[in-house]
PDB file of C-alpha atoms and ligand atoms in Angstrom:
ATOM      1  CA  UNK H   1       0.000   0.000   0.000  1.00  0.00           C
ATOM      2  CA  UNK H   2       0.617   3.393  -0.257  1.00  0.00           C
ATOM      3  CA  UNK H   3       1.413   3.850   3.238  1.00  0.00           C
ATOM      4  CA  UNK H   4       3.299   1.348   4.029  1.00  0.00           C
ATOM      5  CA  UNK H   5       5.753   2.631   1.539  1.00  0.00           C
ATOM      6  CA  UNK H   6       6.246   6.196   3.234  1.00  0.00           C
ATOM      7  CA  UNK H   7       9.363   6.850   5.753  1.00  0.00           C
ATOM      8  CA  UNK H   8      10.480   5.288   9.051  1.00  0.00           C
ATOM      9  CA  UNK H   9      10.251   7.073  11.694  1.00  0.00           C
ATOM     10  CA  UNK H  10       6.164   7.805  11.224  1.00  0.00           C
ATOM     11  CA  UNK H  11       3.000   6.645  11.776  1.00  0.00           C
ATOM     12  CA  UNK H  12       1.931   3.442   9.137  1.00  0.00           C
ATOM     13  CA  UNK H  13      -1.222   1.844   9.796  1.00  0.00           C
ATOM     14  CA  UNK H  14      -1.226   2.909  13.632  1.00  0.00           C
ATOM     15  CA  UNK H  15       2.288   1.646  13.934  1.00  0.00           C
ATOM     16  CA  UNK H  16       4.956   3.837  14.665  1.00  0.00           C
ATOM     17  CA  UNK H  17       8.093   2.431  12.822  1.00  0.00           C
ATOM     18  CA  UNK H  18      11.303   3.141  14.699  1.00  0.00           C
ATOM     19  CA  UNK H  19      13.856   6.148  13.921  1.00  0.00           C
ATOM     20  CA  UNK H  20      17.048   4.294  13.154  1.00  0.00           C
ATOM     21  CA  UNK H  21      18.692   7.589  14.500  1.00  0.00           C
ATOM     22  CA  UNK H  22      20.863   7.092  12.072  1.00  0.00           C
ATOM     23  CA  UNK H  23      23.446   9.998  12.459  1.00  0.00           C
ATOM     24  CA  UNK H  24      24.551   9.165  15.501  1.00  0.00           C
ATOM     25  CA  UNK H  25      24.639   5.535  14.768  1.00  0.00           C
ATOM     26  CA  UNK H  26      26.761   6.704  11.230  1.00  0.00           C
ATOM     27  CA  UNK H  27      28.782   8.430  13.416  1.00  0.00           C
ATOM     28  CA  UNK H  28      30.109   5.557  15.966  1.00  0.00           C
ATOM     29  CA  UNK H  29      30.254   3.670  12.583  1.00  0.00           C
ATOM     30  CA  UNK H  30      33.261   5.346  11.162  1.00  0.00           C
ATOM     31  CA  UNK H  31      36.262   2.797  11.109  1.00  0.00           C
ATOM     32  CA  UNK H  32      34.008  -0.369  11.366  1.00  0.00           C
ATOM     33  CA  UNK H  33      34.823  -3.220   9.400  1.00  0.00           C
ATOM     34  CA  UNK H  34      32.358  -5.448   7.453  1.00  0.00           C
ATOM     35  CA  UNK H  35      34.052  -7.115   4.456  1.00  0.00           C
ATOM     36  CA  UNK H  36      31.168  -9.061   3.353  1.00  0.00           C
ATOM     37  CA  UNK H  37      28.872  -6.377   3.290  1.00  0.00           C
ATOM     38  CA  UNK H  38      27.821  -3.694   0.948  1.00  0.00           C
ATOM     39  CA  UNK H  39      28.251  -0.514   2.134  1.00  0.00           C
ATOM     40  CA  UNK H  40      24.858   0.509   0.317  1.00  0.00           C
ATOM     41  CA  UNK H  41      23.197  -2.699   1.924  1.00  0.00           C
ATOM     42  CA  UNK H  42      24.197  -1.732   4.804  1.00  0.00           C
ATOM     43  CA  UNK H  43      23.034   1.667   5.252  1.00  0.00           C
ATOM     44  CA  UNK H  44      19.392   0.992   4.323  1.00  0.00           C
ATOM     45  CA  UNK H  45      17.055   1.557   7.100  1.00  0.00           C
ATOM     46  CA  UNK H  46      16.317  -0.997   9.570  1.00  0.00           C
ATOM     47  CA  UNK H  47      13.965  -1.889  11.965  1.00  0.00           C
ATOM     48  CA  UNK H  48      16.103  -2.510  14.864  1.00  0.00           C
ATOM     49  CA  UNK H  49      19.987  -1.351  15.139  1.00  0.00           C
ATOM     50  CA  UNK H  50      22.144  -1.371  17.947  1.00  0.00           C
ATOM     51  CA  UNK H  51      26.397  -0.228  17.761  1.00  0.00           C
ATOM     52  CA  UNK H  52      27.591  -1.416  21.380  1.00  0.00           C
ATOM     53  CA  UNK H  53      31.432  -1.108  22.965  1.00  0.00           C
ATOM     54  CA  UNK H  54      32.654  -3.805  25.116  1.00  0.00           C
ATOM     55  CA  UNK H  55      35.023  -3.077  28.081  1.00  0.00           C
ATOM     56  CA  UNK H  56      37.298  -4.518  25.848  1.00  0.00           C
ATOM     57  CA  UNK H  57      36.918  -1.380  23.861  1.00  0.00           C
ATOM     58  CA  UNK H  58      35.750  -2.818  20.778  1.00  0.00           C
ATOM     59  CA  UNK H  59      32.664  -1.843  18.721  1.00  0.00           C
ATOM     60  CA  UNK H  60      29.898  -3.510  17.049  1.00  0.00           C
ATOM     61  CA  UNK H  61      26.958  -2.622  15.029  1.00  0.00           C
ATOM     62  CA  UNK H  62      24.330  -4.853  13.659  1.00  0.00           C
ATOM     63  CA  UNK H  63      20.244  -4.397  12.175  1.00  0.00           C
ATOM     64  CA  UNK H  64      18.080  -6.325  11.852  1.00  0.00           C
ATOM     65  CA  UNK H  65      15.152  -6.558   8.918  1.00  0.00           C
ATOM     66  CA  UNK H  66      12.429  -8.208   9.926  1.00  0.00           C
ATOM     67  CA  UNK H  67       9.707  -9.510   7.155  1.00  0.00           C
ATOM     68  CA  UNK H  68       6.664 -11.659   7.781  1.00  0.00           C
ATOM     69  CA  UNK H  69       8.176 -12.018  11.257  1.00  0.00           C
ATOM     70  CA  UNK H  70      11.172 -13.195  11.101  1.00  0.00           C
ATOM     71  CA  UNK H  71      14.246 -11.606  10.997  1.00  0.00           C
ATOM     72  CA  UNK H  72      14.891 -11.588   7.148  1.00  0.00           C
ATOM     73  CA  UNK H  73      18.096  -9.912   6.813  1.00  0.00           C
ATOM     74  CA  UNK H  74      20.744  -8.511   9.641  1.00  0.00           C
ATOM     75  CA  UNK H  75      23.860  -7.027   8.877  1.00  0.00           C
ATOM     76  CA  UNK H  76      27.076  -6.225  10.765  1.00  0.00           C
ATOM     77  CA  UNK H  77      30.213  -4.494  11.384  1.00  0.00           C
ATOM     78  CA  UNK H  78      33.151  -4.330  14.052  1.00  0.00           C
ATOM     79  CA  UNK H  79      36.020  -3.141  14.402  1.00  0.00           C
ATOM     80  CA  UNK H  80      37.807  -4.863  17.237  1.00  0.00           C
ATOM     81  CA  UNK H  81      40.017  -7.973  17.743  1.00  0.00           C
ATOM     82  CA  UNK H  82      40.376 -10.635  15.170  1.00  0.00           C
ATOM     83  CA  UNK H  83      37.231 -12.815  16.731  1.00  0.00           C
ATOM     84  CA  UNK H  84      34.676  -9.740  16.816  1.00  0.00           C
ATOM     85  CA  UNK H  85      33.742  -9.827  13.290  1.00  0.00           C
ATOM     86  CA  UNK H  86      33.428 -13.523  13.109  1.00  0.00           C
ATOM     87  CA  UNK H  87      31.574 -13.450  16.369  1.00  0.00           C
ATOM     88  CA  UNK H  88      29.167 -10.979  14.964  1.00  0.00           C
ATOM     89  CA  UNK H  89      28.919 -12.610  12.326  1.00  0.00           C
ATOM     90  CA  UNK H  90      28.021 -16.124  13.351  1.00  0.00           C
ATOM     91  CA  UNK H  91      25.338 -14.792  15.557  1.00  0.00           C
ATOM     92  CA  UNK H  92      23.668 -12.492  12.683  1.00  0.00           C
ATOM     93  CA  UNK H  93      23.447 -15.965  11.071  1.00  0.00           C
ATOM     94  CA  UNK H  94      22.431 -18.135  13.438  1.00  0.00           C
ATOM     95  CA  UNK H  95      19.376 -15.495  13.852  1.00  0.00           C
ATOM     96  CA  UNK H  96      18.402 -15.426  10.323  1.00  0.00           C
ATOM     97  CA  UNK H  97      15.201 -17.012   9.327  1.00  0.00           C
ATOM     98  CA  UNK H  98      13.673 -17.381  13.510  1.00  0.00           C
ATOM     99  CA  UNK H  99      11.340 -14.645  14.747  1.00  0.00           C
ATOM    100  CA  UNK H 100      13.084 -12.062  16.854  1.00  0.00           C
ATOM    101  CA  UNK H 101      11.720 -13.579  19.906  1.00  0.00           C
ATOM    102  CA  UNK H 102      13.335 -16.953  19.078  1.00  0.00           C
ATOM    103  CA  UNK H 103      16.932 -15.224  18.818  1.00  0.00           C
ATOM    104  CA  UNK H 104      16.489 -13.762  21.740  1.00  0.00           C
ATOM    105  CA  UNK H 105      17.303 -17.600  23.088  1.00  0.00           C
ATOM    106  CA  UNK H 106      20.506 -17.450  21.170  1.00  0.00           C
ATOM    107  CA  UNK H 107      23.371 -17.017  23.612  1.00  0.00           C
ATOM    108  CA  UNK H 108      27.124 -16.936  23.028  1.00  0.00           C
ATOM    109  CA  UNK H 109      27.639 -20.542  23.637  1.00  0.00           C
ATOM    110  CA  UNK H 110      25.734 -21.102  20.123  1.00  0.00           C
ATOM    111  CA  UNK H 111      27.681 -18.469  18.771  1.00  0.00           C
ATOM    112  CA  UNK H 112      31.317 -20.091  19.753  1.00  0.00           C
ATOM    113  CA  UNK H 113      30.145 -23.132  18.629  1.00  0.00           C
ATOM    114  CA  UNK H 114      29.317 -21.746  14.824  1.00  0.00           C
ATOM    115  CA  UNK H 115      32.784 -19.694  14.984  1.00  0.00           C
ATOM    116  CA  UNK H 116      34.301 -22.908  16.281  1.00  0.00           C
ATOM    117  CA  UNK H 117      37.782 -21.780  17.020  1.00  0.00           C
ATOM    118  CA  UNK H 118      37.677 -19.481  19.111  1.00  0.00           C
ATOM    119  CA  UNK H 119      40.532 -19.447  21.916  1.00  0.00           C
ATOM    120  CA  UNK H 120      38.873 -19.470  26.208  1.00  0.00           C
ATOM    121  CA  UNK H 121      40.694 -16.195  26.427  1.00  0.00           C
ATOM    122  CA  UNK H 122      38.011 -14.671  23.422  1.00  0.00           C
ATOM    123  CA  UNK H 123      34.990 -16.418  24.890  1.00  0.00           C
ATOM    124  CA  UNK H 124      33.481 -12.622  25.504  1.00  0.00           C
ATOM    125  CA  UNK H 125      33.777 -12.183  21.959  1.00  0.00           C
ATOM    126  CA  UNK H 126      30.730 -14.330  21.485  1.00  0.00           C
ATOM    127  CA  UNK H 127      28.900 -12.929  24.554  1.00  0.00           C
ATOM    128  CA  UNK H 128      29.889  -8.980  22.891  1.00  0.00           C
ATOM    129  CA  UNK H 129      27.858 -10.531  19.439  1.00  0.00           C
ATOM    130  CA  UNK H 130      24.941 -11.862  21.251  1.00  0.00           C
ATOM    131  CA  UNK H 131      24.371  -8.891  23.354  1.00  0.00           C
ATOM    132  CA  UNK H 132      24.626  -6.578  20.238  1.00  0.00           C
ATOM    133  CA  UNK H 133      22.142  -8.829  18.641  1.00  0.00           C
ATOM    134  CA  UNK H 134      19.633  -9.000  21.419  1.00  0.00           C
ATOM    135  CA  UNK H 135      20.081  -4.879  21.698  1.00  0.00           C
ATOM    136  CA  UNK H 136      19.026  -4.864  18.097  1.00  0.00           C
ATOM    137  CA  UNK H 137      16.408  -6.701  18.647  1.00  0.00           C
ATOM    138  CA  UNK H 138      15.387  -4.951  21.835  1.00  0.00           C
ATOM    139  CA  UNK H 139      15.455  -1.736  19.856  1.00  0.00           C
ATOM    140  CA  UNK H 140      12.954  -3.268  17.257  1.00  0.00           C
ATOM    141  CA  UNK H 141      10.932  -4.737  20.072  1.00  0.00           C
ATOM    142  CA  UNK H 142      10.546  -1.253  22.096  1.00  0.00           C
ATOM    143  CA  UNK H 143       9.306   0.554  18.993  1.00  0.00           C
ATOM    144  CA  UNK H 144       6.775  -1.454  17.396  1.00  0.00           C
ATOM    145  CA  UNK H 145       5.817  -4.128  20.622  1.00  0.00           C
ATOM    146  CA  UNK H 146       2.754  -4.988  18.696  1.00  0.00           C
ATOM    147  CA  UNK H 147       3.748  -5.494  15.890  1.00  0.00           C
ATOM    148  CA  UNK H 148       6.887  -7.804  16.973  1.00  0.00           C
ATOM    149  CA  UNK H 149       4.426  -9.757  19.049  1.00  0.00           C
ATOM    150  CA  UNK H 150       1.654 -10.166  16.263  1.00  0.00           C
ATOM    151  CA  UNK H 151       4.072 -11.492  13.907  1.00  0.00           C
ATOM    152  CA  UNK H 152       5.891 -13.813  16.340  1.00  0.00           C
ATOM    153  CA  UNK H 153       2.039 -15.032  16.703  1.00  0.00           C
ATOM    154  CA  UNK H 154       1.504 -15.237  13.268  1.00  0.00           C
ATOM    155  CA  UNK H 155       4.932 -16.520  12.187  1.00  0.00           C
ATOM    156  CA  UNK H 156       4.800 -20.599  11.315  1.00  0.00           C
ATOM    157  CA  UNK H 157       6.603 -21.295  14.477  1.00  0.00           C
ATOM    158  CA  UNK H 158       7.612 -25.213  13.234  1.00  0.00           C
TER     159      UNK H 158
HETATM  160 FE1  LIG A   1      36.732  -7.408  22.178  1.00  0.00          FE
HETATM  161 FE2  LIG A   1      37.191  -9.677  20.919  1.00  0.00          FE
HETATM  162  S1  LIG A   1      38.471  -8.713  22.415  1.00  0.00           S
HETATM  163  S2  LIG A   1      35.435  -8.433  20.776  1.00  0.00           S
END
């Protein structure tokens, strides 16, 4: 429809879509690494973003796309050690295809196990990528609650 197609940020069909906020999340961007990804892909609006430091003092971003109620599309960048990309990564993908309320269950044990590799001294590498998944997510969830709870109803939970 019509509406559906107008920007984020306003009210569609009684929903309010969220404001990706996205020049202060450009900004904290700067200098982050995502060598499988598109620049242009990247930048499109999303419906839930989140760019989180660690106390390790590394940085990751991530958003999410959600379509039909599951999380169609996320993608990432980091800039950090040589884990935090694969990290991200690995948890972006194990997310893709459940509803956002089923990768909310994904924790960084899942995520080590995907990387595979990764050394006990970079196990909160995996924790950093699932909490700057379930922020994502969290932003997604606090700006349209009824619509991420509808579609996790509606989604063919199998
Ligand atoms: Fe910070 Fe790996 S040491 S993400």
């Amino acid at each position: 429809s019509q509406a559906s197609k107008g920007p984020r940020g306003k009210q569609q069909n009684g929903v309010t879509r969220p404001r990706p906020g996205q020049d202060r999340v450009a900004e904290r961007l700067d200098g982050l690494e995502g060598p499988s990804i598109d620049p242009s892909r990247y930048h499109r609006p999303a419906d839930g973003e989140a760019v989180i430091t660690g106390t390790c003092g590394d940085t990751m971003a991530i958003r999410i796309y959600v379509q039909n109620g599951r999380l169609a599309d996320l993608t990432v960048k980091s800039k950090g050690c040589a884990y935090s990309f694969s990290c991200l990564q690995a948890a972006a993908d194990t997310a893709r295809g459940l509803t956002p309320l089923q990768a909310l269950d994904i924790d960084a044990d899942r995520v080590a196990r995907r990387v595979g590799h990764i050394p006990e001294d970079h196990r909160h590498c995996a924790t950093l990528a699932v909490h700057a998944l379930h922020a994502a997510i969290d932003h997604y969830m606090r700006h349209r609650p009824a619509e991420a709870f509808q579609e996790h109803q509606n989604a063919d939970l199998t």
